[in-house]
Amino acid sequence: MIMMMNIARASFFQRLAQWGMKRQVAGPDSRAFHRMDDSMIEISDVVTQALKNNEPIVALESTIITHGMPYPANLETALKVEATVKAKGAVPATIGIINGRVHVGLTADQLELLASLKEPCLKTSRRDLPYVLSQKLNGGTTVSGTMLVAAKVGIPIFVTGGIGGVHRGAEETFDISADLTELGRTPVAVVSSGVKSILDIGKTLEYLETQGVCVATLGPRSDFPAFFTPSSGFQAPYRLDTTSDAARLVQHCLAFNTGSGLLIAVPIPESSQADGEAIERAIRSALTLADQQKIRGRDVTPFVLSQVNLLTSGASLTANMALIEHNAAVGAAIAVDLARLRGSSGKSGISTGQSCQTPPPPSQSPDDCPTVVIGGSIVDLVAAVEEDSIQMDASTHRGSISRSYGGVGRNLADGLSRLARRSPLFVSVVGDDESGRELIRHNPLMESRGIIRLASASTASYTVVLDNKGDCQFGIGDLKIHDRLTVDKVRRYEEDIAKCRLLIMDGNMELPTMEYILDVCRSARVPVWYEPTDVNKASKPLKLVGCRSAIAYTSPNLSELKKMVDFIQPGLPDIRDVNLSQTIEEIQEPLAKSCIPLLDTMQCIMITLGKLGMMIVRRGTKTDKLPLAPWQHQSYEEITATYYSAPAVDRIVSVSGAGDCLAAGFITGILNGWDQDNCAVFGVQAAACSLRHSPAVPAALSNLKSS
């Protein structure tokens, strides 16, 4: 079957060659960018100024406005996409045609005109431009039309939803999008969610190779995305880790003057994925209907997308809007990085009205800022039930409700600022709302210049229900903002990260952000302390190659440890049956043995065991120095496990912050150069202090003396 498919595909491309469909290569005298006649094009003042100052600019198409979505969703999406680009520090340049004149940088009124379709508007690719201009018509530029205009005015980055490609059944119809040949002859980087899933993705990738187009995915996997879903079943030739990598690729493509463009494929965010199988079934039904109604050529795509939206009850439209906004954010970040590589004096990536955070001041020395903490900030509502049992029957329980401030990263930064001699730099995101402002004001000791306030988001919140013993029964979290702790935000503090003695990272961020942090720390020889946050996030960094030479410490609870061990060595019997109802004598040996596979990656594991206390399992003995920067992974032959009992507390008020305070106390000892036993004793004291108070990190923590 595979041989038959390969033969059919080879035959298809041989037939293309026979039909004369060969790549057009720019001649030696061609120029990457040149301007059209002034009578044919009008560039807005904002875009003109950005071009003059070499500021980051992102070109945007207008077909999605005129033919891709119904009104008013099309206008709403266009405005959101432009706002997203601005928020990332780049200038949006939506390209369209009005009354036979190309406009680069449409105004709000012009967007409304094209979106409402009050006047006829043609879908305009490269081939259609002469006719639309000569007849003084309105037009929505496709990928190929937008690329052509962007190249002529000097905009190297173009963002879209998905590009066109080789249509299904093209062996008979030869229906191939002009987007592919445009990528082969126009030096513009196209950022998209791959190829529209209504197309033949395998043939499209082969045709792009024939055209000499460099194709790369941006993210942790090499899977080539299929528009609505993150994987098409095909692999991209190359993979990029960060937007900086993408910017370097664009820079070298333009500098070498290959004469062709490149495609940067960005998978749709997991939180916005529609049901891929359902959409695929809808696509097949829509294609069948298009064939029955004899819909052909450029009318197929808008017809199919409209039918798919109808068949999926709007799920595909929601996913479409989300992925375009996501692509805009990624494309803008690439444009900012590219401008920086070119020595731009343009924007810093912060736009007034979108973020209240100002650019950081010059970095502190390692002695002034020995640690950097990167992670989540959460406003906690703690509901403590006073009755003996909690009934899920709509009844009202007696108790108390208090508000405090949490988030693993914030707790660790808060605890360190109260325990250590110097405050860490805390990097996080909150909403530009009262909760966010209160969270920042809560502890004036914290170095809060790294807390970024986002006008378009709400501060994360978490409600926890405690029984009358202080144990957590369940919680509800609104933590969506954590996904916006992205690489571009963390990159602002790269110099601080590279100069610190220890970096602490929690699990409240996406994999690309983790990978960027680990890469910086590995290069700067800064050890990382990873706090798993919860069982579903425990093994996240273990998926990354960079964790092996960057993570020195981790602090899981038993459930999180099981998840991490199972990821490294599935089915390990030593830990499978361990539970906290057993005695420490029963679990100590199997826990120690279970950690051995993890110690190939890390050097020191702090296992928090609730009422049983904690264990430190590490490479080396407890008298060996605990690592700080400059650090490299050390493979001590000896592995030791040390148990420390839980603190004695007369009355436990809340257990919600005990683990974080334990870690903060232990880390304080590391920074002070103490041996393991003294670090552990101080950590236990900090945990006991937390247990006696309702806030996760109580102000009383400042009364503990670290030196």
XYZ file of C-alpha atoms in Angstrom:
707
model
C 0.000 0.000 0.000
C 2.838 2.367 0.837
C 4.551 1.579 -2.473
C 1.333 2.258 -4.354
C 0.894 5.611 -2.640
C 4.458 6.615 -3.391
C 4.113 5.622 -7.028
C 0.875 7.572 -7.397
C 2.457 10.633 -5.817
C 5.548 10.449 -8.030
C 3.344 10.086 -11.083
C 1.348 13.146 -10.038
C 4.417 15.373 -9.817
C 5.806 13.992 -13.078
C 2.553 15.027 -14.728
C 2.935 18.477 -13.203
C 6.325 18.794 -14.834
C 4.858 17.705 -18.166
C 2.272 20.460 -17.885
C 5.100 22.970 -17.484
C 4.489 23.768 -13.830
C 8.086 24.578 -12.983
C 9.405 26.826 -10.269
C 10.017 30.447 -11.211
C 13.386 31.625 -9.880
C 14.205 35.305 -9.381
C 16.954 36.470 -11.699
C 20.291 37.846 -10.531
C 19.114 41.444 -10.928
C 15.907 40.963 -8.949
C 15.377 42.923 -5.743
C 13.702 41.553 -2.616
C 11.695 44.693 -1.927
C 10.586 47.576 -4.133
C 7.608 49.922 -4.119
C 4.717 50.030 -6.537
C 3.657 53.173 -8.309
C 2.147 55.688 -5.880
C -1.073 55.771 -7.892
C -1.626 52.071 -7.157
C -0.763 51.827 -3.471
C -1.378 53.810 -0.333
C 0.572 53.094 2.868
C -0.886 54.381 6.117
C 1.056 56.962 8.105
C 1.633 54.482 10.950
C 3.079 51.816 8.640
C 5.107 54.403 6.718
C 6.706 55.627 9.945
C 7.378 52.054 11.074
C 9.078 51.241 7.767
C 11.180 54.392 8.050
C 12.292 53.533 11.606
C 12.840 49.832 10.856
C 10.279 48.897 13.503
C 8.710 45.410 13.643
C 5.729 45.146 11.269
C 3.346 42.259 10.606
C 1.431 42.029 7.329
C -2.127 40.670 7.582
C -4.390 39.445 4.800
C -7.929 40.632 4.142
C -9.480 37.538 2.514
C -10.290 36.247 5.969
C -12.370 39.419 6.375
C -14.067 39.322 2.980
C -14.433 35.578 2.348
C -13.275 33.611 5.396
C -15.854 34.391 8.100
C -19.402 35.723 8.395
C -20.108 39.277 9.526
C -19.588 40.493 12.260
C -17.237 37.691 13.398
C -14.876 38.653 10.563
C -14.605 42.263 11.733
C -14.266 41.231 15.374
C -11.451 38.836 14.498
C -9.645 41.420 12.352
C -9.694 43.965 15.176
C -8.579 41.385 17.754
C -5.721 40.246 15.546
C -4.502 43.813 15.075
C -4.756 44.412 18.838
C -2.756 41.241 19.482
C 0.018 42.390 17.152
C 0.133 45.786 18.847
C 0.237 44.197 22.299
C 3.330 42.264 21.284
C 5.113 45.452 20.253
C 4.719 45.251 16.463
C 2.762 47.342 13.961
C -0.169 45.581 12.208
C -0.455 46.214 8.464
C -3.676 44.718 7.105
C -3.572 44.746 3.310
C -6.666 45.148 1.119
C -7.930 46.821 -2.041
C -10.479 49.626 -2.009
C -11.720 51.270 -5.209
C -8.847 49.866 -7.241
C -6.146 51.054 -4.857
C -3.985 48.810 -2.663
C -3.994 49.881 0.980
C -1.285 48.776 3.420
C -2.539 49.455 6.936
C -6.340 49.605 6.805
C -8.250 51.985 9.075
C -11.153 50.822 11.261
C -13.622 52.303 8.751
C -11.934 50.491 5.879
C -12.022 47.205 7.795
C -15.747 47.755 8.406
C -16.278 48.447 4.688
C -14.618 45.186 3.624
C -16.175 43.138 6.434
C -19.773 44.234 5.851
C -19.547 43.576 2.084
C -21.837 46.513 1.352
C -20.064 46.707 -2.000
C -18.906 43.733 -4.126
C -15.475 42.464 -3.136
C -13.321 40.031 -5.106
C -11.005 37.418 -3.663
C -7.689 38.723 -4.973
C -4.573 36.641 -5.529
C -1.530 37.565 -7.630
C -3.314 36.780 -10.912
C -6.370 38.897 -9.955
C -4.514 42.074 -8.959
C -4.289 43.638 -12.455
C -8.017 43.173 -13.083
C -9.164 44.406 -9.655
C -6.909 47.466 -9.882
C -7.825 48.315 -13.464
C -11.571 48.018 -12.781
C -11.283 50.056 -9.553
C -12.916 47.291 -7.522
C -12.674 46.244 -3.884
C -10.640 43.152 -3.083
C -9.646 40.946 -0.194
C -6.054 39.846 -0.710
C -5.284 36.143 -0.399
C -2.022 34.719 0.919
C -0.348 35.102 -2.484
C -1.732 38.607 -3.031
C -0.742 39.754 0.456
C 2.754 38.247 0.131
C 3.322 40.052 -3.143
C 2.313 43.443 -1.720
C 4.208 42.891 1.538
C 7.400 42.107 -0.382
C 7.014 45.171 -2.563
C 6.685 47.565 0.381
C 9.340 45.874 2.549
C 7.434 43.852 5.185
C 9.169 40.483 5.743
C 6.674 38.865 8.165
C 3.131 37.889 7.177
C 0.592 36.163 9.459
C -2.384 34.148 8.302
C -4.595 31.308 9.530
C -3.602 28.599 7.067
C -2.185 28.653 3.575
C -3.710 27.086 0.481
C -2.190 24.012 -1.105
C -2.714 21.007 -3.328
C -6.409 20.148 -3.357
C -7.672 16.652 -2.834
C -8.123 14.970 -6.181
C -5.584 17.285 -7.809
C -4.280 14.258 -9.758
C -7.239 14.889 -12.050
C -8.047 18.585 -11.609
C -4.548 20.080 -11.103
C -6.185 22.427 -8.595
C -3.191 23.889 -6.736
C -3.235 27.128 -4.764
C -1.177 30.057 -5.989
C 0.025 30.378 -2.390
C 2.564 27.606 -3.028
C 4.156 29.145 -6.114
C 4.134 32.535 -4.368
C 6.107 31.024 -1.487
C 8.553 29.747 -4.083
C 9.280 33.156 -5.579
C 8.516 35.846 -2.979
C 10.900 36.437 -0.043
C 8.381 36.746 2.801
C 8.081 34.576 5.929
C 4.552 33.229 6.314
C 3.380 32.318 9.824
C 0.371 30.002 9.728
C -1.191 26.959 11.357
C 0.135 24.852 8.534
C -2.079 23.964 5.594
C -5.861 24.012 5.596
C -7.084 20.551 6.496
C -9.439 20.469 3.501
C -6.353 19.986 1.308
C -3.975 17.132 0.527
C -1.289 17.948 3.079
C 1.230 15.332 1.978
C 1.225 16.510 -1.633
C 1.333 20.132 -0.469
C 4.533 19.519 1.500
C 6.113 17.769 -1.470
C 5.143 20.632 -3.765
C 6.645 23.162 -1.348
C 9.869 21.173 -1.466
C 9.787 21.329 -5.259
C 9.386 25.089 -5.004
C 12.431 25.333 -2.720
C 10.436 26.614 0.271
C 11.949 26.124 3.720
C 9.278 24.711 6.070
C 9.634 24.536 9.849
C 7.296 24.063 12.802
C 7.638 26.290 15.853
C 7.222 24.341 19.091
C 8.335 21.243 20.973
C 7.312 18.765 18.236
C 8.105 18.344 14.534
C 4.516 17.420 13.616
C 3.218 19.568 10.772
C -0.117 21.047 11.909
C -3.406 20.589 10.095
C -5.033 23.934 10.795
C -7.711 22.850 13.310
C -5.522 20.149 14.855
C -1.859 20.281 15.960
C -0.784 17.247 13.930
C -1.529 16.252 10.359
C 0.277 12.925 10.477
C 3.169 14.443 8.509
C 6.494 15.746 9.782
C 7.940 19.152 8.935
C 11.523 19.105 7.593
C 12.709 21.366 10.428
C 11.717 22.431 13.940
C 12.298 25.739 15.735
C 12.328 26.089 19.530
C 11.707 29.816 19.996
C 10.641 32.946 18.134
C 14.285 34.046 18.282
C 15.216 30.934 16.307
C 12.485 31.780 13.802
C 13.755 35.362 13.488
C 17.272 34.113 12.766
C 15.885 31.806 10.096
C 14.055 34.714 8.443
C 17.131 36.924 8.675
C 19.362 34.373 6.959
C 16.768 33.554 4.310
C 16.530 37.233 3.336
C 20.257 37.887 3.646
C 21.157 34.977 1.385
C 18.570 36.164 -1.156
C 17.323 32.704 -2.092
C 14.472 34.332 -3.986
C 11.906 32.227 -2.139
C 9.866 32.637 1.016
C 9.571 30.345 4.005
C 6.732 28.798 5.971
C 6.702 28.789 9.785
C 3.976 26.439 10.987
C 2.457 27.114 14.417
C 0.144 24.441 15.919
C -3.185 25.635 17.265
C -3.060 26.038 21.088
C -4.268 22.960 22.983
C -6.882 25.011 24.791
C -8.498 25.976 21.471
C -8.449 22.697 19.584
C -11.792 21.704 18.227
C -12.713 18.048 17.850
C -10.371 17.090 15.023
C -12.228 13.938 14.016
C -15.584 15.705 13.947
C -14.174 18.501 11.807
C -12.534 15.971 9.466
C -15.882 14.206 8.988
C -17.500 17.564 8.309
C -14.806 18.379 5.738
C -15.476 15.151 3.850
C -19.215 15.869 3.832
C -18.645 19.446 2.647
C -16.313 18.323 -0.153
C -18.899 15.812 -1.336
C -21.573 18.520 -1.333
C -19.283 20.909 -3.239
C -18.738 18.233 -5.883
C -22.474 17.558 -6.160
C -23.165 21.272 -6.586
C -20.300 21.549 -9.111
C -18.504 24.196 -7.097
C -15.026 24.617 -8.521
C -11.794 26.614 -8.250
C -11.427 29.421 -5.772
C -15.054 29.070 -4.629
C -14.392 25.654 -3.055
C -12.508 26.830 0.047
C -15.022 29.439 1.313
C -17.896 27.035 0.555
C -16.291 24.153 2.433
C -15.305 26.325 5.423
C -18.858 27.664 5.621
C -20.314 24.154 5.507
C -17.861 22.858 8.087
C -18.799 25.691 10.434
C -22.461 24.793 9.975
C -21.911 21.063 10.468
C -19.810 21.554 13.607
C -22.258 24.072 15.134
C -19.663 26.828 15.107
C -16.812 24.845 16.662
C -14.605 25.284 13.597
C -15.226 29.057 13.519
C -14.266 29.373 17.192
C -11.097 27.369 16.585
C -10.360 29.416 13.459
C -10.564 32.718 15.353
C -8.404 31.395 18.198
C -5.632 30.064 15.996
C -5.429 33.269 13.964
C -5.049 35.349 17.125
C -2.406 32.917 18.373
C -0.541 33.093 15.067
C -0.646 36.881 15.243
C 0.979 36.824 18.677
C 3.698 34.455 17.470
C 4.284 36.371 14.234
C 4.548 39.672 16.102
C 7.090 38.159 18.501
C 9.141 36.962 15.517
C 8.942 40.432 13.970
C 10.143 42.019 17.225
C 13.044 39.560 17.432
C 13.901 40.154 13.774
C 13.942 43.932 14.281
C 16.250 43.419 17.257
C 18.587 41.248 15.162
C 18.701 43.951 12.522
C 19.717 46.501 15.142
C 16.323 48.171 15.235
C 15.676 51.045 17.588
C 12.007 50.102 17.465
C 9.617 49.038 20.177
C 10.489 47.027 23.232
C 7.486 44.746 22.913
C 5.252 46.692 25.308
C 2.294 48.695 24.076
C 0.475 51.384 26.078
C -2.958 50.205 27.156
C -2.069 46.512 26.792
C 0.486 46.089 29.564
C 1.185 48.296 32.550
C 4.629 46.785 33.011
C 7.535 49.090 32.209
C 10.854 47.868 30.778
C 13.103 46.475 33.502
C 15.901 48.646 34.881
C 19.522 47.538 34.482
C 20.098 44.071 35.924
C 21.254 43.661 39.463
C 24.445 41.854 40.313
C 24.191 38.211 41.466
C 24.795 39.330 45.072
C 21.861 41.765 44.889
C 19.501 39.269 43.206
C 20.778 35.748 43.972
C 17.646 33.976 42.730
C 15.048 34.342 40.014
C 11.615 32.771 40.483
C 9.390 32.246 37.429
C 5.860 30.958 37.853
C 2.241 31.465 38.748
C 0.494 34.132 40.824
C -2.923 33.293 42.234
C -5.473 34.938 44.509
C -6.681 32.227 46.910
C -10.078 32.014 48.556
C -9.872 29.564 51.458
C -13.149 28.090 52.710
C -12.551 26.267 56.019
C -15.435 24.034 57.125
C -15.930 23.724 60.898
C -18.214 20.670 60.815
C -16.980 17.066 61.015
C -17.999 16.155 57.480
C -18.668 17.874 54.173
C -21.919 16.951 52.422
C -22.340 17.472 48.678
C -26.123 17.963 48.922
C -26.537 21.736 48.425
C -26.571 22.315 52.183
C -24.790 25.207 53.898
C -21.831 24.444 56.137
C -20.562 26.517 59.043
C -17.058 27.824 58.526
C -14.892 30.749 57.592
C -13.819 32.244 54.277
C -10.580 34.142 53.899
C -8.670 35.661 51.032
C -4.948 35.248 50.599
C -2.322 35.210 47.887
C -0.845 32.076 46.391
C 0.496 30.397 43.306
C 3.521 28.140 43.725
C 5.954 30.553 42.108
C 4.568 33.498 44.058
C 4.643 31.536 47.317
C 8.280 30.611 46.841
C 9.239 34.185 45.947
C 7.228 35.498 48.906
C 8.782 32.981 51.285
C 12.331 33.666 50.090
C 11.834 37.419 50.412
C 10.895 36.913 54.083
C 13.500 34.255 54.916
C 16.573 35.112 52.842
C 18.735 38.195 53.172
C 17.914 39.381 49.645
C 14.687 39.181 47.664
C 14.498 37.137 44.469
C 13.352 38.616 41.185
C 9.851 37.251 40.612
C 8.657 36.900 36.993
C 4.927 36.259 36.551
C 1.748 37.553 34.885
C -1.384 38.986 36.536
C -4.399 40.863 35.257
C -4.484 44.645 35.323
C -7.290 44.379 37.858
C -7.719 44.996 41.569
C -6.692 41.416 42.408
C -3.464 41.830 40.492
C -2.663 45.154 42.109
C -3.418 43.804 45.594
C -1.256 40.764 44.947
C 1.697 42.974 44.027
C 1.161 45.256 47.043
C 0.778 42.328 49.453
C 4.493 41.905 50.152
C 6.601 45.055 49.614
C 9.734 42.983 50.282
C 9.337 41.129 46.989
C 11.216 42.305 43.890
C 8.097 42.740 41.745
C 9.440 44.462 38.629
C 9.082 41.126 36.826
C 5.325 40.895 37.470
C 3.653 41.845 34.192
C 0.105 43.204 34.323
C -2.055 42.335 31.311
C -5.019 44.541 30.525
C -6.822 41.828 28.567
C -6.739 39.098 31.224
C -7.963 38.342 34.747
C -5.621 37.468 37.591
C -5.609 33.737 38.287
C -7.831 32.667 41.172
C -8.245 29.475 43.158
C -10.880 28.451 45.697
C -9.971 25.656 48.106
C -12.278 23.883 50.571
C -10.611 22.653 53.774
C -12.109 20.271 56.302
C -12.009 20.934 60.044
C -8.555 19.351 60.225
C -7.163 21.800 57.687
C -6.849 19.202 54.914
C -7.775 20.118 51.339
C -10.935 18.376 50.091
C -11.141 19.945 46.640
C -10.344 23.133 44.764
C -11.532 25.118 41.747
C -9.071 27.149 39.730
C -9.346 29.810 37.008
C -5.734 29.729 35.819
C -5.969 30.578 32.114
C -3.654 33.576 32.408
C -0.708 31.271 33.167
C -0.644 30.294 29.478
C 0.388 33.882 28.769
C 3.650 33.587 30.673
C 5.295 33.179 27.294
C 8.858 33.168 26.011
C 8.682 36.780 24.846
C 7.759 37.933 28.361
C 10.423 35.878 30.130
C 13.055 36.955 27.602
C 12.941 40.497 29.016
C 14.765 39.138 32.077
C 17.290 36.937 30.301
C 20.247 38.863 31.698
C 18.917 38.478 35.261
C 18.469 34.742 34.692
C 21.967 34.308 33.322
C 23.507 36.122 36.314
C 21.554 34.523 39.169
C 22.850 31.778 41.476
C 19.695 29.634 41.376
C 16.559 29.752 39.237
C 13.246 28.444 40.572
C 10.593 27.436 38.050
C 7.112 26.074 38.722
C 4.907 24.056 36.388
C 2.514 26.927 35.572
C 3.801 27.643 32.071
C 3.802 26.130 28.615
C 6.595 23.849 27.379
C 8.210 26.403 25.012
C 8.667 28.797 27.954
C 10.173 26.032 30.077
C 12.494 25.067 27.256
C 13.672 28.641 26.784
C 14.398 28.991 30.530
C 16.310 25.710 30.620
C 18.339 26.680 27.548
C 19.379 29.998 29.110
C 20.256 28.332 32.415
C 22.223 25.550 30.762
C 24.270 28.054 28.783
C 24.888 30.224 31.873
C 25.493 27.188 34.152
C 22.663 28.226 36.464
C 21.038 25.302 38.342
C 17.235 25.089 38.204
C 14.872 24.120 41.033
C 11.683 22.681 39.491
C 8.488 22.709 41.570
C 5.974 20.396 39.806
C 2.858 22.302 41.057
C 0.448 19.384 40.564
C 0.379 15.814 39.304
C -0.745 16.751 35.774
C 2.247 19.065 35.313
C 4.861 17.018 37.153
C 6.592 15.442 34.173
C 6.365 18.422 31.783
C 10.061 19.409 31.717
C 11.166 15.771 31.468
C 9.929 15.882 27.866
C 12.674 18.403 27.099
C 16.235 17.433 26.298
C 17.532 20.540 28.086
C 16.306 19.368 31.480
C 19.127 16.832 31.759
C 21.848 19.424 32.132
C 19.844 22.251 33.724
C 17.544 20.924 36.473
C 19.474 20.278 39.681
C 16.577 20.140 42.171
C 12.933 19.163 42.230
C 10.386 19.075 45.073
C 7.463 16.736 44.264
C 4.886 15.279 46.623
C 4.309 11.528 46.438
C 1.727 11.661 43.627
C 3.893 13.999 41.564
C 6.948 11.807 42.142
C 5.049 8.754 40.893
C 4.132 10.647 37.725
C 7.741 11.726 37.129
C 9.190 8.271 37.775
C 6.605 6.629 35.532
C 7.551 9.009 32.735
C 11.245 8.106 33.029
C 10.772 4.383 33.707
C 7.160 3.201 33.247
C 5.842 0.499 35.543
C 8.582 0.652 38.145
C 7.304 -1.667 40.921
C 9.162 -0.016 43.819
C 6.876 3.026 43.906
C 3.609 1.745 42.489
C 2.093 0.590 45.803
C 3.600 3.234 48.098
C 1.009 5.332 49.944
C 0.937 7.717 52.887
C -1.062 5.355 55.098
C 2.103 3.293 55.500
C 4.878 3.978 57.991
C 8.047 5.748 56.986
C 9.967 2.503 57.607
C 7.794 0.774 55.009
C 8.168 3.393 52.285
C 11.659 4.805 52.757
C 13.555 2.145 50.799
C 11.157 1.858 47.816
C 11.047 5.661 47.543
C 14.827 5.886 47.486
C 15.115 3.171 44.825
C 12.410 4.801 42.711
C 14.334 8.072 42.570
C 17.436 6.519 41.002
C 16.209 6.895 37.359
C 15.387 10.559 38.035
C 18.869 11.176 39.408
C 20.293 10.593 35.940
C 18.647 13.931 35.143
C 18.647 15.747 38.490
C 20.948 15.921 41.491
C 18.665 16.413 44.501
C 15.023 15.383 45.028
C 12.979 16.709 47.942
C 9.935 14.442 48.435
C 7.225 16.046 50.565
C 5.217 13.411 52.445
C 2.606 15.447 54.315
C 2.203 14.305 57.903
C 5.113 11.874 57.510
C 7.594 14.676 56.801
C 10.012 14.659 53.880
C 12.906 12.793 52.297
C 15.964 14.113 50.490
C 17.295 11.693 47.875
C 20.396 12.949 46.104
C 23.636 12.187 44.382
C 26.487 12.425 46.871
C 26.329 12.497 50.648
C 24.461 14.961 52.821
C 27.750 16.695 53.604
C 28.507 17.379 49.914
C 27.917 20.975 48.868
C 24.507 21.696 47.354
C 25.009 23.281 43.914
C 24.741 26.947 43.001
C 25.951 28.728 39.871
C 28.295 28.174 38.158
C 27.117 24.570 38.021
C 27.370 21.487 35.874
C 25.593 18.183 36.427
C 27.740 15.978 38.679
C 27.431 12.205 38.656
C 28.429 11.210 42.174
C 28.723 7.440 42.444
C 27.066 7.433 45.859
C 23.323 8.031 46.228
C 21.954 8.829 49.689
C 18.439 9.095 51.119
C 17.733 11.025 54.321
C 14.418 11.213 56.143
C 13.272 14.280 58.116
C 10.168 14.064 60.324
C 7.253 16.470 60.084
C 7.136 19.492 62.419
C 5.208 19.230 65.665
C 2.265 21.675 65.525
C -0.431 21.828 68.207
C -3.198 23.151 65.964
C -3.029 23.096 62.182
C -4.935 25.986 60.591
C -4.107 25.316 56.929
C -1.804 22.990 55.002
C -2.053 24.906 51.715
C 1.359 26.603 51.896
C 3.406 24.196 54.011
C 5.182 22.538 51.091
C 6.109 25.851 49.488
C 7.424 27.256 52.773
C 9.394 24.056 53.345
C 11.046 24.507 49.949
C 11.661 28.232 50.566
C 13.390 27.445 53.854
C 15.534 24.736 52.283
C 16.506 27.029 49.387
C 17.400 29.790 51.851
C 19.848 27.373 53.435
C 21.361 26.549 50.041
C 21.890 30.253 49.323
C 23.561 30.666 52.721
C 25.940 27.808 52.018
C 24.580 25.503 54.722
C 24.860 21.715 54.648
C 21.831 19.555 53.891
C 20.802 18.924 57.510
C 20.706 22.629 58.384
C 18.806 23.399 55.172
C 16.240 20.743 56.066
C 15.844 21.909 59.683
C 15.192 25.481 58.570
C 12.733 24.268 55.917
C 10.799 22.275 58.527
C 10.616 25.359 60.775
C 9.205 27.403 57.894
C 6.626 24.687 57.133
C 5.525 24.633 60.783
C 5.030 28.398 60.707
C 2.814 28.060 57.623
C 0.712 25.313 59.215
C -0.195 27.619 62.106
C -1.588 30.375 59.861
C -4.274 30.717 57.201
C -2.177 32.514 54.520
C -0.016 30.142 52.509
C 3.027 32.318 53.260
C 2.364 34.097 56.573
C 4.001 37.379 57.566
C 5.259 35.573 60.696
C 7.763 33.805 58.455
C 9.903 36.936 58.678
C 10.479 36.201 62.376
C 12.465 33.038 61.612
C 16.175 33.779 61.642
C 18.253 32.392 58.780
C 21.622 33.549 60.028
